[in-house]
Amino acid sequence: MSKYVLLDANLLIGAFDHDISNAKHIESKQIVESLLLDNDVKIAITPLIRYEVLRGVRRVPIESMVEILNDFEEFEITDVEGNRASEIYRLAISKDQKLDKRSFDLFHYVVAEIRDLEWMSQDNDLSKIASLAKPIIEGQI
């Protein structure tokens, strides 16, 4: 049985727009290559991840990157995910927790949580988002 792994833009950019002098890019390339070789894994993205990747790549022609992204399963972001993300953001503000309102990581987290996807990112705020989201996900708020 296959599992879906939602990859954040930073991993995809590092893997495909690879800078051999960048340690994070080297790590990203290794992670993505191992996932691509695993027959039990399907890589997932969202339209927001597509946007972030296409605006972030510098060394790969956009047409080539679009072809790569088209090979991945793309999960839409609906009102369900939007509403959940806004709940978590409002909760963070009420607890004086800072979340970058311009970052899409909260949307990525919510898509992964609602769609039962594993989410992989090199961002540091994943654990912060998860701890803020926990009471909402568990229906305690």
mmCIF file of C-alpha atoms in Angstrom:
data_model
loop_
_atom_site.group_PDB
_atom_site.id
_atom_site.type_symbol
_atom_site.label_atom_id
_atom_site.label_comp_id
_atom_site.label_asym_id
_atom_site.label_seq_id
_atom_site.Cartn_x
_atom_site.Cartn_y
_atom_site.Cartn_z
ATOM 1 C CA MET A 1 0.000 0.000 0.000
ATOM 2 C CA SER A 2 1.407 3.366 -1.036
ATOM 3 C CA LYS A 3 1.689 6.342 1.234
ATOM 4 C CA TYR A 4 1.639 9.954 0.144
ATOM 5 C CA VAL A 5 4.361 12.303 1.315
ATOM 6 C CA LEU A 6 3.679 16.009 0.951
ATOM 7 C CA LEU A 7 6.985 17.709 0.222
ATOM 8 C CA ASP A 8 7.500 21.319 1.150
ATOM 9 C CA ALA A 9 8.870 23.685 -1.468
ATOM 10 C CA ASN A 10 12.237 23.970 0.276
ATOM 11 C CA LEU A 11 12.893 20.260 -0.249
ATOM 12 C CA LEU A 12 11.806 20.327 -3.886
ATOM 13 C CA ILE A 13 13.781 23.461 -4.703
ATOM 14 C CA GLY A 14 16.876 22.066 -3.004
ATOM 15 C CA ALA A 15 16.542 18.725 -4.769
ATOM 16 C CA PHE A 16 15.920 19.972 -8.302
ATOM 17 C CA ASP A 17 17.489 23.465 -8.294
ATOM 18 C CA HIS A 18 20.533 21.922 -6.700
ATOM 19 C CA ASP A 19 23.480 24.026 -5.545
ATOM 20 C CA ILE A 20 26.320 21.594 -4.836
ATOM 21 C CA SER A 21 27.864 23.990 -2.312
ATOM 22 C CA ASN A 22 24.678 24.212 -0.228
ATOM 23 C CA ALA A 23 24.453 21.574 2.530
ATOM 24 C CA LYS A 24 20.648 21.854 2.740
ATOM 25 C CA HIS A 25 20.371 21.300 -1.020
ATOM 26 C CA ILE A 26 22.574 18.221 -0.778
ATOM 27 C CA GLU A 27 20.374 16.851 2.008
ATOM 28 C CA SER A 28 17.194 17.739 0.075
ATOM 29 C CA LYS A 29 18.437 15.946 -3.020
ATOM 30 C CA GLN A 30 19.215 12.801 -1.001
ATOM 31 C CA ILE A 31 15.783 12.860 0.682
ATOM 32 C CA VAL A 32 13.842 13.367 -2.542
ATOM 33 C CA GLU A 33 15.890 10.807 -4.474
ATOM 34 C CA SER A 34 15.271 8.170 -1.790
ATOM 35 C CA LEU A 35 11.529 8.914 -1.864
ATOM 36 C CA LEU A 36 11.436 8.688 -5.657
ATOM 37 C CA LEU A 37 13.134 5.280 -5.507
ATOM 38 C CA ASP A 38 10.667 3.955 -2.919
ATOM 39 C CA ASN A 39 7.833 2.155 -4.720
ATOM 40 C CA ASP A 40 5.627 2.532 -1.634
ATOM 41 C CA VAL A 41 5.800 6.353 -1.683
ATOM 42 C CA LYS A 42 3.952 8.816 -3.861
ATOM 43 C CA ILE A 43 5.080 12.414 -3.714
ATOM 44 C CA ALA A 44 2.343 14.950 -3.122
ATOM 45 C CA ILE A 45 2.154 18.709 -3.571
ATOM 46 C CA THR A 46 -0.489 21.431 -3.391
ATOM 47 C CA PRO A 47 -1.060 24.388 -5.735
ATOM 48 C CA LEU A 48 0.685 26.573 -3.143
ATOM 49 C CA ILE A 49 3.728 24.295 -3.124
ATOM 50 C CA ARG A 50 3.731 24.398 -6.944
ATOM 51 C CA TYR A 51 3.688 28.217 -6.762
ATOM 52 C CA GLU A 52 6.499 28.351 -4.197
ATOM 53 C CA VAL A 53 8.688 25.975 -6.221
ATOM 54 C CA LEU A 54 8.140 27.735 -9.534
ATOM 55 C CA ARG A 55 8.903 31.139 -8.043
ATOM 56 C CA GLY A 56 11.971 29.768 -6.232
ATOM 57 C CA VAL A 57 13.879 27.773 -8.839
ATOM 58 C CA ARG A 58 16.754 29.574 -10.533
ATOM 59 C CA ARG A 59 18.834 26.900 -12.276
ATOM 60 C CA VAL A 60 16.033 24.806 -13.798
ATOM 61 C CA PRO A 61 13.974 26.002 -16.774
ATOM 62 C CA ILE A 62 10.393 26.625 -15.639
ATOM 63 C CA GLU A 63 9.010 24.279 -18.309
ATOM 64 C CA SER A 64 11.190 21.448 -16.981
ATOM 65 C CA MET A 65 10.130 22.121 -13.402
ATOM 66 C CA VAL A 66 6.455 22.160 -14.430
ATOM 67 C CA GLU A 67 6.925 18.722 -16.032
ATOM 68 C CA ILE A 68 8.521 17.394 -12.844
ATOM 69 C CA LEU A 69 5.732 18.800 -10.664
ATOM 70 C CA ASN A 70 3.085 17.393 -13.014
ATOM 71 C CA ASP A 71 4.329 13.888 -12.129
ATOM 72 C CA PHE A 72 3.332 14.362 -8.480
ATOM 73 C CA GLU A 73 -0.123 13.987 -6.949
ATOM 74 C CA GLU A 74 -1.589 17.445 -6.389
ATOM 75 C CA PHE A 75 -4.026 17.902 -3.489
ATOM 76 C CA GLU A 76 -6.306 20.914 -3.682
ATOM 77 C CA ILE A 77 -6.750 23.330 -0.826
ATOM 78 C CA THR A 78 -10.451 23.803 -0.160
ATOM 79 C CA ASP A 79 -12.535 25.770 2.301
ATOM 80 C CA VAL A 80 -12.101 22.901 4.777
ATOM 81 C CA GLU A 81 -8.331 23.382 4.860
ATOM 82 C CA GLY A 82 -8.660 27.174 4.722
ATOM 83 C CA ASN A 83 -11.047 27.236 7.680
ATOM 84 C CA ARG A 84 -8.833 24.917 9.751
ATOM 85 C CA ALA A 85 -5.726 26.965 8.949
ATOM 86 C CA SER A 86 -7.471 30.186 9.977
ATOM 87 C CA GLU A 87 -8.598 28.578 13.261
ATOM 88 C CA ILE A 88 -5.035 27.588 14.077
ATOM 89 C CA TYR A 89 -3.706 31.018 13.131
ATOM 90 C CA ARG A 90 -6.304 32.775 15.309
ATOM 91 C CA LEU A 91 -5.451 30.446 18.198
ATOM 92 C CA ALA A 92 -1.755 31.258 17.791
ATOM 93 C CA ILE A 93 -2.490 34.981 17.925
ATOM 94 C CA SER A 94 -4.680 34.570 21.018
ATOM 95 C CA LYS A 95 -1.773 32.793 22.750
ATOM 96 C CA ASP A 96 0.739 35.432 21.639
ATOM 97 C CA GLN A 97 2.452 32.827 19.463
ATOM 98 C CA LYS A 98 3.939 34.236 16.302
ATOM 99 C CA LEU A 99 3.224 32.543 12.999
ATOM 100 C CA ASP A 100 4.293 34.234 9.796
ATOM 101 C CA LYS A 101 1.037 35.147 8.072
ATOM 102 C CA ARG A 102 2.871 35.198 4.728
ATOM 103 C CA SER A 103 4.113 31.637 5.127
ATOM 104 C CA PHE A 104 2.165 28.799 3.560
ATOM 105 C CA ASP A 105 3.475 26.199 6.030
ATOM 106 C CA LEU A 106 0.269 26.322 8.040
ATOM 107 C CA PHE A 107 -1.729 25.436 4.904
ATOM 108 C CA HIS A 108 0.696 22.618 4.095
ATOM 109 C CA TYR A 109 0.387 21.249 7.612
ATOM 110 C CA VAL A 110 -3.415 21.346 7.489
ATOM 111 C CA VAL A 111 -3.588 19.677 4.067
ATOM 112 C CA ALA A 112 -1.326 16.898 5.328
ATOM 113 C CA GLU A 113 -3.336 16.499 8.531
ATOM 114 C CA ILE A 114 -6.766 16.465 6.868
ATOM 115 C CA ARG A 115 -5.703 14.257 3.952
ATOM 116 C CA ASP A 116 -3.667 11.915 6.182
ATOM 117 C CA LEU A 117 -0.404 12.641 4.365
ATOM 118 C CA GLU A 118 3.067 12.613 5.794
ATOM 119 C CA TRP A 119 4.628 16.075 5.498
ATOM 120 C CA MET A 120 8.335 16.626 5.048
ATOM 121 C CA SER A 121 9.965 20.024 5.325
ATOM 122 C CA GLN A 122 13.256 21.550 6.317
ATOM 123 C CA ASP A 123 11.500 24.422 8.085
ATOM 124 C CA ASN A 124 11.862 24.725 11.833
ATOM 125 C CA ASP A 125 8.308 25.806 12.603
ATOM 126 C CA LEU A 126 6.614 22.447 11.915
ATOM 127 C CA SER A 127 6.652 21.404 15.586
ATOM 128 C CA LYS A 128 5.294 24.814 16.619
ATOM 129 C CA ILE A 129 2.417 24.512 14.138
ATOM 130 C CA ALA A 130 1.704 20.933 15.246
ATOM 131 C CA SER A 131 1.528 21.889 18.919
ATOM 132 C CA LEU A 132 -0.798 24.813 18.169
ATOM 133 C CA ALA A 133 -3.014 22.648 15.974
ATOM 134 C CA LYS A 134 -3.305 19.724 18.390
ATOM 135 C CA PRO A 135 -6.204 21.040 20.532
ATOM 136 C CA ILE A 136 -8.174 22.051 17.424
ATOM 137 C CA ILE A 137 -7.575 18.696 15.726
ATOM 138 C CA GLU A 138 -8.553 16.811 18.857
ATOM 139 C CA GLY A 139 -11.720 18.905 19.219
ATOM 140 C CA GLN A 140 -10.685 20.452 22.516
ATOM 141 C CA ILE A 141 -11.299 23.965 21.163
#
